[in-house]
XYZ file of C-alpha atoms in Angstrom:
785
model
C 55.787 102.488 133.498
C 59.086 104.030 134.593
C 62.452 103.766 132.648
C 65.613 102.129 134.425
C 68.857 104.343 134.438
C 70.479 101.701 131.136
C 67.106 102.209 129.723
C 66.534 106.020 129.548
C 70.522 106.205 128.754
C 69.995 104.039 125.531
C 66.479 105.801 124.824
C 68.340 109.512 124.711
C 71.383 107.983 122.373
C 68.534 106.515 120.415
C 66.991 110.224 119.884
C 70.005 111.801 119.206
C 70.835 110.219 116.994
C 67.186 110.075 115.264
C 67.410 113.909 114.963
C 70.978 114.246 113.345
C 70.215 111.423 110.865
C 66.781 113.096 109.919
C 68.319 116.810 109.246
C 71.133 114.880 107.562
C 68.868 113.405 105.481
C 66.536 116.773 104.638
C 69.662 118.629 104.186
C 70.678 115.877 101.642
C 67.695 115.761 99.958
C 68.024 119.443 99.080
C 70.984 118.800 97.043
C 70.402 118.390 93.399
C 71.938 116.433 90.695
C 71.378 117.330 87.344
C 70.948 114.248 84.411
C 70.058 114.888 80.498
C 67.364 113.183 79.815
C 65.584 112.929 76.220
C 61.934 112.324 75.255
C 61.594 111.767 71.554
C 59.715 114.205 69.424
C 60.289 117.385 71.961
C 62.863 119.787 73.423
C 65.668 118.585 75.568
C 64.829 119.189 79.045
C 66.877 118.933 82.198
C 65.616 117.090 85.192
C 67.632 116.008 88.401
C 66.980 113.690 91.604
C 67.298 114.728 94.943
C 69.242 112.299 96.148
C 72.073 110.705 98.760
C 72.243 107.266 101.010
C 70.063 106.731 103.748
C 70.671 105.535 107.667
C 68.394 103.712 109.776
C 68.854 102.815 113.212
C 68.494 98.761 113.963
C 66.566 97.056 116.727
C 63.337 99.385 116.474
C 60.789 98.232 118.347
C 57.969 100.910 117.831
C 54.396 99.994 116.811
C 54.497 102.539 113.533
C 56.984 101.922 110.443
C 60.147 103.401 110.503
C 60.752 106.563 108.564
C 63.664 106.073 106.482
C 63.730 108.824 103.880
C 62.115 110.994 101.022
C 62.764 110.470 97.470
C 62.036 113.558 95.301
C 62.548 114.712 91.746
C 62.701 117.742 89.989
C 59.931 116.598 87.786
C 57.367 116.341 90.505
C 55.508 119.277 90.624
C 53.340 117.961 93.733
C 50.110 117.578 91.431
C 50.350 113.814 91.601
C 51.134 113.073 88.201
C 54.817 111.440 89.359
C 54.998 107.662 90.522
C 57.636 106.354 92.567
C 58.188 103.032 92.645
C 61.285 101.115 94.255
C 63.291 97.301 93.598
C 66.210 95.924 95.145
C 66.854 94.323 98.308
C 64.190 94.083 101.054
C 61.420 95.718 98.560
C 58.263 95.634 99.409
C 59.567 93.122 101.913
C 61.132 95.384 104.678
C 60.849 98.703 103.015
C 58.109 100.293 101.378
C 57.954 103.740 99.386
C 54.587 105.947 98.945
C 54.171 106.264 95.287
C 52.669 109.736 95.716
C 55.149 111.167 97.974
C 58.207 109.170 97.985
C 58.502 108.216 101.093
C 60.298 105.155 102.525
C 59.664 103.110 105.694
C 61.311 100.192 106.712
C 58.444 97.712 108.072
C 59.893 95.153 110.261
C 62.943 95.160 112.785
C 66.125 95.780 111.607
C 69.649 93.611 112.933
C 73.015 94.975 111.875
C 74.782 91.737 112.624
C 72.403 89.897 110.555
C 73.226 92.831 107.701
C 74.735 95.847 107.765
C 73.321 97.677 104.570
C 70.702 97.259 101.676
C 71.154 98.108 97.896
C 67.540 99.037 96.207
C 66.974 101.176 92.970
C 64.459 103.922 92.681
C 62.723 104.955 89.608
C 60.124 107.841 88.829
C 56.972 107.007 86.620
C 54.698 109.373 84.921
C 51.364 108.075 86.185
C 49.283 108.563 83.080
C 52.032 106.490 80.459
C 53.504 104.547 83.209
C 56.940 105.688 81.854
C 60.140 106.734 83.210
C 60.709 110.477 83.514
C 64.065 109.745 85.279
C 66.625 107.234 84.762
C 66.477 104.506 87.253
C 69.181 105.065 90.177
C 70.525 103.147 92.726
C 71.105 103.645 96.581
C 71.706 102.078 100.250
C 70.100 102.342 103.292
C 72.843 101.537 105.873
C 71.835 100.530 109.253
C 73.181 102.272 112.537
C 74.621 100.132 115.365
C 73.905 100.522 119.076
C 74.671 98.424 121.853
C 72.616 95.704 121.703
C 75.137 92.613 121.800
C 76.983 91.658 124.832
C 80.640 90.356 124.933
C 80.920 86.506 124.716
C 83.878 84.512 125.719
C 83.544 81.728 122.874
C 86.528 79.527 124.205
C 85.198 79.536 127.729
C 85.409 78.175 130.207
C 88.934 77.906 130.727
C 91.763 75.367 132.478
C 95.065 76.179 133.001
C 97.952 75.710 135.238
C 100.766 77.614 136.944
C 103.989 76.089 138.919
C 103.653 76.638 142.723
C 106.011 79.291 143.882
C 105.591 81.231 141.263
C 106.584 85.108 141.310
C 104.119 87.957 140.888
C 102.938 88.435 137.325
C 103.714 85.096 136.670
C 101.774 84.736 132.930
C 98.798 81.740 133.715
C 96.268 82.147 130.211
C 95.211 84.613 128.101
C 90.897 84.508 128.016
C 89.557 86.657 125.033
C 86.114 88.106 124.816
C 84.139 88.876 121.387
C 81.175 91.405 120.656
C 78.820 91.318 117.358
C 78.526 94.981 117.544
C 80.140 97.263 114.934
C 83.576 98.179 116.132
C 84.186 101.396 113.945
C 80.989 103.255 115.894
C 81.287 104.237 119.344
C 82.536 102.051 121.996
C 79.808 99.544 121.148
C 82.197 96.787 120.685
C 84.994 98.157 123.014
C 85.656 95.652 125.701
C 87.815 95.692 129.398
C 88.456 92.777 131.555
C 88.316 92.585 135.163
C 88.346 89.643 137.830
C 84.987 89.453 139.660
C 86.387 86.460 141.902
C 89.906 84.807 142.493
C 91.411 87.890 144.362
C 93.900 88.170 145.652
C 96.289 85.079 144.390
C 95.299 86.296 140.201
C 94.850 89.818 138.336
C 94.101 90.318 134.927
C 94.802 92.981 132.521
C 91.838 95.107 131.104
C 93.121 95.546 128.073
C 94.417 92.242 126.793
C 92.663 89.490 128.974
C 96.287 88.229 130.440
C 95.626 86.431 133.773
C 98.076 86.444 136.215
C 99.385 85.588 139.386
C 99.143 88.365 142.112
C 100.417 86.840 145.017
C 104.030 84.834 145.661
C 104.971 81.342 147.321
C 101.500 80.047 146.412
C 101.845 76.503 147.573
C 100.516 73.279 146.214
C 100.708 71.379 149.510
C 97.811 74.343 150.873
C 95.796 74.638 148.242
C 96.311 73.054 144.690
C 93.198 74.881 143.125
C 91.428 78.136 142.408
C 88.052 79.120 140.048
C 88.473 82.676 138.597
C 85.557 84.388 137.073
C 86.122 86.924 134.647
C 84.356 89.836 133.191
C 84.525 91.335 129.666
C 82.329 94.449 129.394
C 81.988 96.716 126.294
C 81.395 100.580 126.365
C 85.011 100.533 127.485
C 83.502 99.143 130.975
C 81.514 102.462 131.416
C 78.192 102.258 132.856
C 75.164 101.237 130.708
C 77.670 98.678 128.731
C 77.005 95.066 128.397
C 79.403 92.352 130.027
C 79.775 88.702 130.013
C 81.577 86.227 132.234
C 83.699 83.237 131.666
C 85.687 80.855 134.740
C 89.016 79.672 134.433
C 90.175 76.954 136.176
C 94.061 77.127 137.450
C 95.676 74.190 139.124
C 99.033 74.871 140.466
C 100.974 72.375 139.443
C 103.490 70.629 141.864
C 107.301 71.623 142.003
C 110.006 69.871 144.153
C 110.167 71.887 147.108
C 109.540 69.394 149.654
C 112.372 67.101 150.950
C 111.662 64.198 152.068
C 111.623 62.746 155.947
C 111.559 59.247 157.413
C 108.383 59.879 160.440
C 110.906 57.923 162.746
C 114.183 58.193 163.829
C 114.522 54.526 163.967
C 112.738 51.242 162.978
C 113.408 47.471 164.939
C 112.100 44.591 162.840
C 112.806 40.834 164.139
C 113.794 37.968 161.763
C 113.612 34.488 161.769
C 117.142 33.346 161.273
C 115.669 30.479 158.468
C 113.896 33.008 156.411
C 115.180 32.503 152.727
C 117.700 34.428 150.746
C 115.765 37.606 149.206
C 112.903 37.470 151.262
C 111.948 40.892 152.374
C 112.412 41.649 156.066
C 110.853 45.422 156.225
C 109.437 47.963 154.537
C 110.025 51.605 155.183
C 109.388 54.466 153.526
C 110.337 58.476 153.776
C 107.388 60.830 153.491
C 107.358 63.617 150.800
C 104.088 65.986 150.308
C 105.195 66.231 146.610
C 103.845 64.122 144.024
C 105.176 62.560 140.966
C 108.263 62.779 139.885
C 109.591 65.189 142.780
C 108.699 62.613 144.904
C 110.913 59.885 143.669
C 113.756 58.801 145.604
C 116.402 56.246 146.178
C 117.155 54.706 149.301
C 120.900 53.264 150.247
C 122.298 51.500 153.470
C 125.306 54.338 154.238
C 126.629 52.536 157.315
C 126.002 49.455 159.875
C 127.033 46.234 160.318
C 124.540 44.355 157.797
C 126.477 46.087 154.911
C 126.928 42.818 153.590
C 124.174 40.897 154.281
C 121.046 43.023 153.307
C 120.166 45.638 150.286
C 117.800 47.787 150.156
C 116.028 48.933 146.714
C 112.657 51.066 146.381
C 109.370 50.030 145.624
C 108.430 52.021 142.036
C 104.951 52.324 142.637
C 104.707 53.255 146.290
C 108.631 54.821 146.754
C 109.308 52.126 149.756
C 112.584 51.342 150.610
C 111.907 47.281 150.534
C 115.070 45.905 152.380
C 116.018 42.339 151.728
C 118.256 39.595 152.535
C 121.545 39.045 150.454
C 123.139 36.069 152.882
C 121.601 33.720 155.376
C 121.276 34.641 158.888
C 122.511 32.497 161.396
C 121.710 33.169 164.771
C 124.551 31.278 166.543
C 127.164 33.206 164.627
C 124.943 36.971 165.047
C 122.259 37.630 166.939
C 121.492 41.382 165.242
C 122.171 43.585 162.770
C 122.503 47.924 162.842
C 121.723 49.858 159.296
C 121.912 53.469 158.258
C 119.543 53.929 155.826
C 119.449 57.842 153.846
C 116.416 58.344 151.528
C 117.135 61.579 148.850
C 115.162 63.139 146.340
C 116.174 61.697 142.366
C 115.009 64.991 141.103
C 115.979 68.351 143.221
C 115.017 71.707 141.889
C 118.299 73.920 142.595
C 115.672 76.922 143.170
C 114.793 75.223 146.674
C 118.118 74.064 147.712
C 117.718 76.662 150.498
C 114.953 74.923 152.146
C 116.918 72.353 153.428
C 118.776 69.051 152.552
C 116.697 67.033 150.158
C 117.533 63.846 151.953
C 116.938 62.326 155.505
C 118.518 59.359 157.308
C 117.265 56.608 159.781
C 118.251 53.954 161.497
C 116.853 49.975 161.197
C 117.970 47.247 163.605
C 117.285 43.694 162.860
C 116.873 41.149 165.621
C 117.560 37.356 164.249
C 115.287 34.918 166.235
C 116.527 31.519 166.845
C 114.800 28.546 165.177
C 114.863 24.825 165.497
C 116.839 23.985 162.171
C 117.553 20.959 160.368
C 121.022 18.660 160.759
C 123.442 20.541 158.126
C 125.861 18.392 156.141
C 129.433 18.889 156.153
C 129.073 19.075 152.324
C 126.212 19.573 149.769
C 126.993 17.064 147.633
C 129.387 13.484 148.425
C 131.586 11.979 145.613
C 132.314 7.838 146.505
C 133.539 5.223 144.099
C 133.556 1.377 145.224
C 134.205 -1.832 142.589
C 131.292 -3.539 141.016
C 133.262 -6.711 143.096
C 133.080 -5.234 146.027
C 131.456 -7.755 148.527
C 128.168 -6.920 150.292
C 129.417 -5.079 153.573
C 132.336 -3.041 151.588
C 132.216 0.451 153.235
C 132.204 2.735 150.528
C 132.314 6.312 152.440
C 131.181 8.688 155.301
C 129.018 11.393 155.816
C 128.607 13.662 158.307
C 126.040 16.168 159.650
C 126.056 18.277 163.073
C 122.829 20.368 164.504
C 123.509 24.266 163.768
C 121.550 25.074 167.224
C 123.051 25.694 170.613
C 121.243 22.481 171.508
C 123.845 20.447 169.074
C 121.396 17.408 169.078
C 122.887 13.833 168.293
C 121.844 13.206 164.378
C 120.414 9.763 163.112
C 121.353 8.962 159.194
C 119.328 7.088 156.988
C 118.639 6.641 153.360
C 116.289 8.021 151.396
C 114.601 4.504 150.024
C 113.014 6.373 146.789
C 116.135 7.084 145.709
C 117.629 3.566 146.293
C 114.394 1.128 145.312
C 116.676 -1.851 144.618
C 118.429 -1.136 148.554
C 122.316 -1.298 147.126
C 123.244 0.243 150.042
C 122.893 0.674 153.876
C 124.521 3.606 156.150
C 124.644 3.422 159.851
C 122.949 5.359 161.916
C 124.735 6.900 164.841
C 128.339 7.158 161.978
C 127.189 7.935 158.690
C 129.017 4.913 157.422
C 127.678 3.633 153.810
C 128.097 0.137 152.947
C 127.327 -2.034 149.857
C 124.076 -4.197 150.786
C 123.820 -5.871 147.895
C 125.845 -6.969 144.544
C 126.832 -4.576 142.255
C 126.936 -4.423 138.222
C 128.507 -1.679 136.534
C 126.458 -2.605 133.058
C 123.172 -2.457 135.014
C 124.337 0.921 136.670
C 127.631 3.204 136.361
C 126.733 5.615 139.098
C 124.065 5.990 142.039
C 122.465 9.150 142.965
C 121.318 8.305 146.543
C 119.914 10.955 149.098
C 120.982 10.344 153.079
C 118.545 12.241 155.697
C 119.938 13.584 158.861
C 117.483 13.680 161.354
C 117.901 15.348 165.361
C 117.413 12.480 168.107
C 115.338 14.954 169.910
C 113.115 16.418 167.504
C 112.559 13.558 164.179
C 110.835 16.486 162.279
C 113.855 18.356 161.754
C 115.376 16.029 158.148
C 118.427 17.679 156.851
C 119.281 16.279 153.335
C 122.804 15.341 152.000
C 123.141 14.014 148.259
C 125.245 11.117 147.643
C 127.098 10.345 144.035
C 128.438 7.140 143.743
C 130.173 5.763 141.315
C 131.016 2.304 140.412
C 133.910 1.197 139.104
C 134.603 -1.439 136.134
C 136.349 -5.260 136.319
C 136.315 -7.388 133.219
C 133.344 -9.451 133.955
C 131.907 -9.691 131.005
C 133.002 -11.532 127.791
C 133.172 -10.310 124.060
C 130.183 -11.089 121.338
C 129.693 -10.659 118.228
C 128.580 -6.588 117.741
C 125.302 -7.816 115.571
C 123.332 -10.918 114.261
C 125.457 -11.585 111.030
C 123.478 -12.611 107.815
C 126.135 -14.226 105.912
C 126.242 -15.730 102.706
C 128.679 -17.668 100.171
C 127.810 -17.924 96.209
C 127.780 -21.472 94.861
C 130.513 -20.063 92.196
C 132.707 -18.575 94.712
C 136.732 -18.751 94.374
C 138.664 -19.754 96.929
C 140.342 -16.899 99.492
C 136.889 -14.830 98.363
C 136.479 -12.500 101.099
C 132.670 -13.516 102.651
C 132.043 -11.531 105.733
C 133.676 -9.137 108.185
C 133.333 -9.276 111.786
C 133.697 -7.283 114.550
C 132.985 -7.380 118.592
C 131.647 -5.316 121.455
C 132.436 -5.757 125.152
C 129.730 -4.384 128.016
C 132.752 -3.892 130.066
C 134.820 -0.422 130.135
C 138.558 -0.684 130.378
C 140.455 2.262 131.202
C 142.642 2.401 128.229
C 140.012 0.944 125.444
C 139.023 -2.721 124.000
C 141.245 -5.033 122.210
C 139.780 -8.293 120.575
C 141.484 -11.204 119.794
C 140.012 -13.626 116.795
C 140.576 -17.133 116.031
C 138.411 -20.002 114.923
C 138.407 -22.730 117.619
C 140.099 -25.722 117.273
C 137.405 -28.360 115.941
C 136.762 -25.868 113.205
C 140.676 -24.661 112.660
C 141.357 -27.795 110.124
C 138.445 -27.197 108.218
C 138.256 -27.374 104.159
C 135.749 -24.192 103.649
C 136.226 -21.160 105.394
C 139.647 -19.590 107.157
C 139.362 -16.407 109.561
C 142.231 -13.427 109.685
C 142.106 -11.272 112.279
C 142.925 -7.683 111.320
C 144.389 -6.295 114.320
C 141.653 -3.676 114.815
C 139.396 -5.339 116.334
C 137.757 -6.779 113.286
C 138.129 -10.285 111.566
C 137.920 -11.241 108.149
C 136.295 -14.814 106.810
C 137.307 -16.186 103.300
C 136.443 -19.439 101.797
C 139.201 -22.190 101.408
C 137.566 -23.653 98.368
C 135.039 -23.520 95.573
C 132.562 -25.451 93.722
C 129.825 -25.089 96.704
C 126.221 -26.703 96.353
C 123.047 -25.835 97.985
C 122.052 -29.246 97.176
C 124.938 -30.812 99.115
C 124.988 -28.331 101.933
C 122.748 -25.332 101.992
C 123.851 -24.000 105.684
C 127.760 -24.042 107.339
C 128.129 -23.487 111.097
C 131.634 -21.539 111.861
C 132.665 -21.501 115.803
C 134.894 -18.075 116.027
C 137.238 -17.697 119.419
C 136.834 -14.019 120.727
C 139.234 -13.132 123.634
C 139.546 -9.700 125.081
C 142.252 -7.800 126.732
C 141.353 -7.415 130.500
C 142.919 -9.061 133.531
C 142.010 -11.641 133.509
C 140.957 -11.842 130.199
C 137.846 -12.988 129.119
C 136.732 -14.927 125.888
C 133.622 -16.733 123.751
C 132.689 -18.884 121.172
C 130.258 -17.162 118.608
C 128.911 -18.713 115.720
C 128.559 -17.830 112.533
C 125.829 -18.888 109.873
C 126.882 -19.001 106.425
C 124.465 -19.782 103.592
C 124.994 -21.308 100.384
C 123.174 -18.843 97.849
C 123.084 -18.739 94.079
C 124.219 -15.190 92.862
C 124.234 -13.613 89.673
C 127.049 -12.295 87.528
C 128.126 -9.669 90.096
C 128.172 -11.948 93.185
C 124.260 -11.126 94.758
C 122.407 -13.790 96.318
C 119.180 -14.537 94.090
C 117.923 -17.777 95.835
C 119.660 -19.410 99.578
C 116.812 -21.939 100.027
C 117.846 -25.854 98.653
C 113.860 -26.510 98.767
C 113.493 -24.421 95.900
C 114.910 -27.202 93.517
C 111.962 -29.403 94.655
C 109.533 -27.079 93.828
C 107.243 -27.635 90.716
C 108.876 -26.162 87.438
C 105.109 -24.513 86.474
C 104.428 -23.097 89.629
C 106.184 -20.597 92.082
C 105.709 -19.850 95.896
C 103.817 -16.957 95.600
C 101.264 -18.949 93.514
C 100.858 -21.729 96.197
C 100.575 -18.807 98.563
C 97.480 -17.592 96.838
C 95.366 -20.360 96.037
C 95.745 -21.622 99.912
C 94.458 -17.693 100.925
C 91.600 -18.231 98.612
C 90.645 -21.646 100.214
C 90.782 -20.469 103.291
C 88.636 -17.588 102.496
C 86.223 -19.534 101.081
C 86.520 -21.884 104.335
C 85.694 -18.956 106.793
C 82.481 -17.549 104.760
C 80.989 -21.299 104.732
C 81.687 -21.427 108.537
C 80.589 -17.746 109.229
C 77.138 -18.730 107.342
C 76.479 -21.752 109.231
C 77.317 -19.940 112.730
C 74.220 -17.031 112.047
C 72.146 -19.447 110.866
C 72.235 -21.513 114.098
C 72.513 -18.373 116.100
C 68.949 -17.181 114.672
C 66.806 -15.784 118.391
C 64.107 -18.203 118.651
C 60.641 -17.116 119.381
C 59.663 -15.870 122.979
C 56.529 -17.937 122.604
C 56.521 -21.582 122.150
C 53.167 -22.151 121.528
C 51.117 -21.587 118.591
C 48.184 -20.557 120.220
C 47.190 -17.551 121.664
C 47.572 -17.529 125.553
C 46.195 -15.635 127.965
C 47.317 -12.210 128.599
C 49.211 -11.180 131.738
C 48.306 -7.585 132.712
C 48.413 -5.429 135.720
C 44.644 -4.080 135.605
C 43.476 -1.416 138.580
C 40.986 -2.320 140.947
C 38.987 0.750 139.472
C 38.886 0.002 136.246
C 35.909 -0.958 134.661
C 36.069 -3.326 131.666
C 34.252 -3.295 128.103
C 31.890 -6.512 129.265
C 32.069 -9.090 127.071
C 31.739 -7.301 124.216
C 35.460 -6.173 124.294
C 37.465 -8.115 122.493
C 40.716 -5.917 122.209
C 42.692 -6.251 125.654
C 41.668 -9.753 126.718
C 41.048 -13.272 124.755
C 37.723 -14.234 126.420
C 37.917 -17.778 124.695
C 39.150 -19.023 128.767
C 36.188 -17.256 130.631
C 33.465 -18.767 127.753
C 34.794 -22.162 128.441
C 35.444 -22.258 131.656
C 36.441 -26.101 132.014
C 39.059 -26.140 129.449
C 42.215 -27.589 130.114
C 45.007 -24.859 130.245
C 48.758 -26.017 129.574
C 51.813 -24.395 131.003
C 52.757 -21.454 128.885
C 55.812 -19.801 128.468
C 55.356 -16.177 129.031
C 55.952 -13.253 126.548
C 57.792 -11.369 128.507
C 60.613 -13.228 130.200
C 62.252 -16.171 128.609
C 61.678 -19.012 131.008
C 64.487 -20.740 132.823
C 62.804 -22.968 134.695
C 60.326 -25.489 133.700
C 56.595 -24.681 135.503
C 54.993 -27.487 137.130
C 51.882 -28.904 135.410
C 48.999 -27.875 136.470
C 45.874 -29.651 137.240
C 42.489 -29.250 134.917
C 39.500 -27.754 136.188
C 36.378 -29.372 136.150
C 32.809 -28.246 135.699
C 32.077 -26.739 139.723
C 30.385 -23.672 140.420
C 31.459 -20.279 138.702
C 32.568 -18.961 141.777
C 34.577 -21.919 142.743
C 36.316 -21.761 138.996
C 37.174 -18.043 139.598
C 38.975 -18.696 143.239
C 41.340 -21.789 141.810
C 41.800 -19.819 138.822
C 42.905 -16.782 140.777
C 44.936 -19.209 143.245
C 46.830 -21.239 140.421
C 48.087 -17.929 139.242
C 48.860 -17.074 142.397
C 51.215 -20.074 142.952
C 52.986 -19.779 139.647
C 54.276 -16.112 140.078
C 55.139 -17.018 143.279
C 57.201 -19.963 141.784
C 58.368 -18.271 139.247
C 61.988 -16.429 139.770
C 62.077 -14.810 136.087
C 58.949 -13.297 136.795
C 58.882 -9.146 137.366
C 58.668 -8.015 141.332
C 54.393 -7.162 140.384
C 51.610 -9.323 141.097
C 49.464 -10.073 138.151
C 45.610 -10.843 137.973
C 45.151 -12.487 134.822
C 41.689 -12.880 132.099
C 39.116 -11.671 135.007
C 37.674 -8.514 133.478
C 35.384 -9.685 131.504
C 31.889 -8.415 132.724
C 28.488 -6.571 131.944
C 25.127 -8.433 131.464
C 24.983 -12.023 130.642
C 28.606 -13.080 131.941
C 29.229 -16.538 133.600
C 30.994 -15.345 135.771
C 29.299 -11.981 136.931
C 31.510 -8.718 137.365
C 34.903 -8.643 139.478
C 34.835 -4.860 139.265
C 35.173 -3.044 142.452
C 33.196 0.018 141.852
C 29.845 -1.922 143.115
C 30.675 -4.967 144.826
C 30.176 -3.381 148.040
C 26.540 -2.007 147.333
C 25.820 -5.118 145.991
C 23.604 -8.456 147.311
C 25.957 -10.905 145.969
C 26.274 -13.715 148.337
C 30.264 -14.282 146.863
C 32.361 -14.248 149.975
C 36.432 -13.029 149.952
C 37.306 -13.517 153.361
C 39.619 -15.935 151.654
C 41.837 -13.124 150.054
C 43.122 -12.389 154.296
C 45.276 -16.210 153.458
C 46.935 -14.531 150.860
C 49.702 -12.408 152.105
C 50.315 -9.317 152.177
C 50.307 -8.805 148.302
C 46.135 -8.883 149.087
C 45.754 -7.168 151.937
C 44.469 -4.190 150.545
C 42.007 -6.637 148.288
C 40.996 -8.401 151.909
C 40.386 -4.908 153.641
C 38.130 -3.803 150.705
C 35.614 -6.810 150.281
C 36.250 -8.781 153.447
C 33.415 -9.182 155.934
C 36.029 -8.958 159.366
C 35.564 -6.737 161.978
C 38.580 -4.515 160.629
C 36.959 -4.034 157.102
C 37.882 -0.670 155.655
C 34.533 0.529 155.050
C 32.808 -1.301 157.553
């Protein structure tokens, strides 16, 4: 087995170190340290250990135990009377001692990185008495280090960033490797750094591990990321040293070293003149190789004839310049605009100003396209006034619109009837003159807001809209009236001159100077002896009593006509009647009872008691009527005959019955007595509306004739009955079996039987029995013939 170069060097180092330690141990064993020892009954003697610490190499891989050292006492004469024992860390498990010679061996592989030294205790005993001949002493076995651990980057892999265009020697990041070997012994833990991948862009300091830039002007736009491989090697980088590697990803961060540039020196866009204000006309973008804040830019219009018509803003997400309309475009006024637009970086780095100006210019030409526009009114809102007394056909005002296009088509006018549902107004289609079409009433609607439509004669689809507000001027056409419905009372104990009511008036008209009302009694009531009226000159009047001694028994209600005149021109008047009731009042003048009928009521029975009595009587009457109605409305049973009728069933033709013994599904009485007379019976499933005709009685005739007549009658009954469900019904024929008078009607063995019964008559019964006729008939087109 051949050793490699590295392994051979390690082997030589281990041998040299072992020989040095062995010589040192032997030399140290020759030294002595005297210690006094006392033994009872004997004279004092001087014995001593031959003693010092021991060293042993780690990572011993041999098959035999590794010799550590030898313990020897001066008392030991070599005759075997002394026994050596060992205790402490690793005693017996890792370290053993020859009790006769004192030789110490290590039985296991030792690793300094796990434990650097072991503390043990040794003692020499008399083999016969097992008593110590020397005091117990403590010693240390140190594990000698070898280079068995490679450097490791505990924080790797690394990521770092450095600005682009950085000068040579700019620090990027520091990497650190650790070596578990003993840094105090040899060079096993002395690490140096080198770069294996990443040159010539970066370098690394051998001792510190600091990575620096090695090339100037590294451009992120050319390459923005680099992968470095850094090596750490112990033994100061000498041959035979162990090494470890890590990766470092270095990203070049952006700086503003690229000015914005427009891809084109000029742009042209076409826009229709009907484009609304704030609409986007175009988007332009200056290219910038930088990213993030370094690519942020601003746009502005620096020159051109569209400075007040267009504006430009920046889209923060895309960094585009957005050109929008500020004013309405008019092809007839101007057909094109030219804009000079500048794009400039918002964040300029002074270090790179030498690369040129960080802005750029371009020209944008906007062509306005002509479109067929709707007519335009000379005013957005027309205000007109008309008196409510205006006659039909009165001219209110005129609106005007024109076609803004070059063709200048004639315009026709109309009123949007959705804004004039009552058709109060008309408009001349050619001149735009608005006239009244109905009588107007300001009190109904004081202002009319209508929409006037202007349409091009050549293209009626082009419609312009104008808005007209027509205010109705008021005239005095409404007479004054009471402001409310007054409930006036006068006490029986009222004194002459007592105020019993204060009244006011309202008028639906709206005179410019406000209302002024005049109150008086009519000529008929002016001389009455009961009440008088006083005008307060403030649009109110007061009603007063002229006498006392009002009695309900004599007159319970008085009607006082009051004449009200307004101040309009011409003035209008009205007569309003004030109803005054005579009431019984308390001491404070508060009305208690105002009905004259109260004197007629019995003294011991009040009105509330009478109402309660009437309510009870009505409740009893309602209960009685309800009980009678519920009894009469009880439903009658559907069967009007107490006797059990023959059941009607739909029976499949292949359904075998249970014979005459089967009395559960059908009533067998009718077939056991074939000569019975059957009365018409009401059906169970349908409430009859048309009474069936009476059927003839049956006579005693041959059995097959009886069944034929029976089926025929059932068929006619089903055909005549309008209330029957829409299905055929063959009834009470399903009894069969041995001894049956009518014999079996089952279809299971009808064809194979020798029965002489003839079923040809089924063909005469119509399409409902075609299936049975085909199965049992003897015609040439029989189904089974």
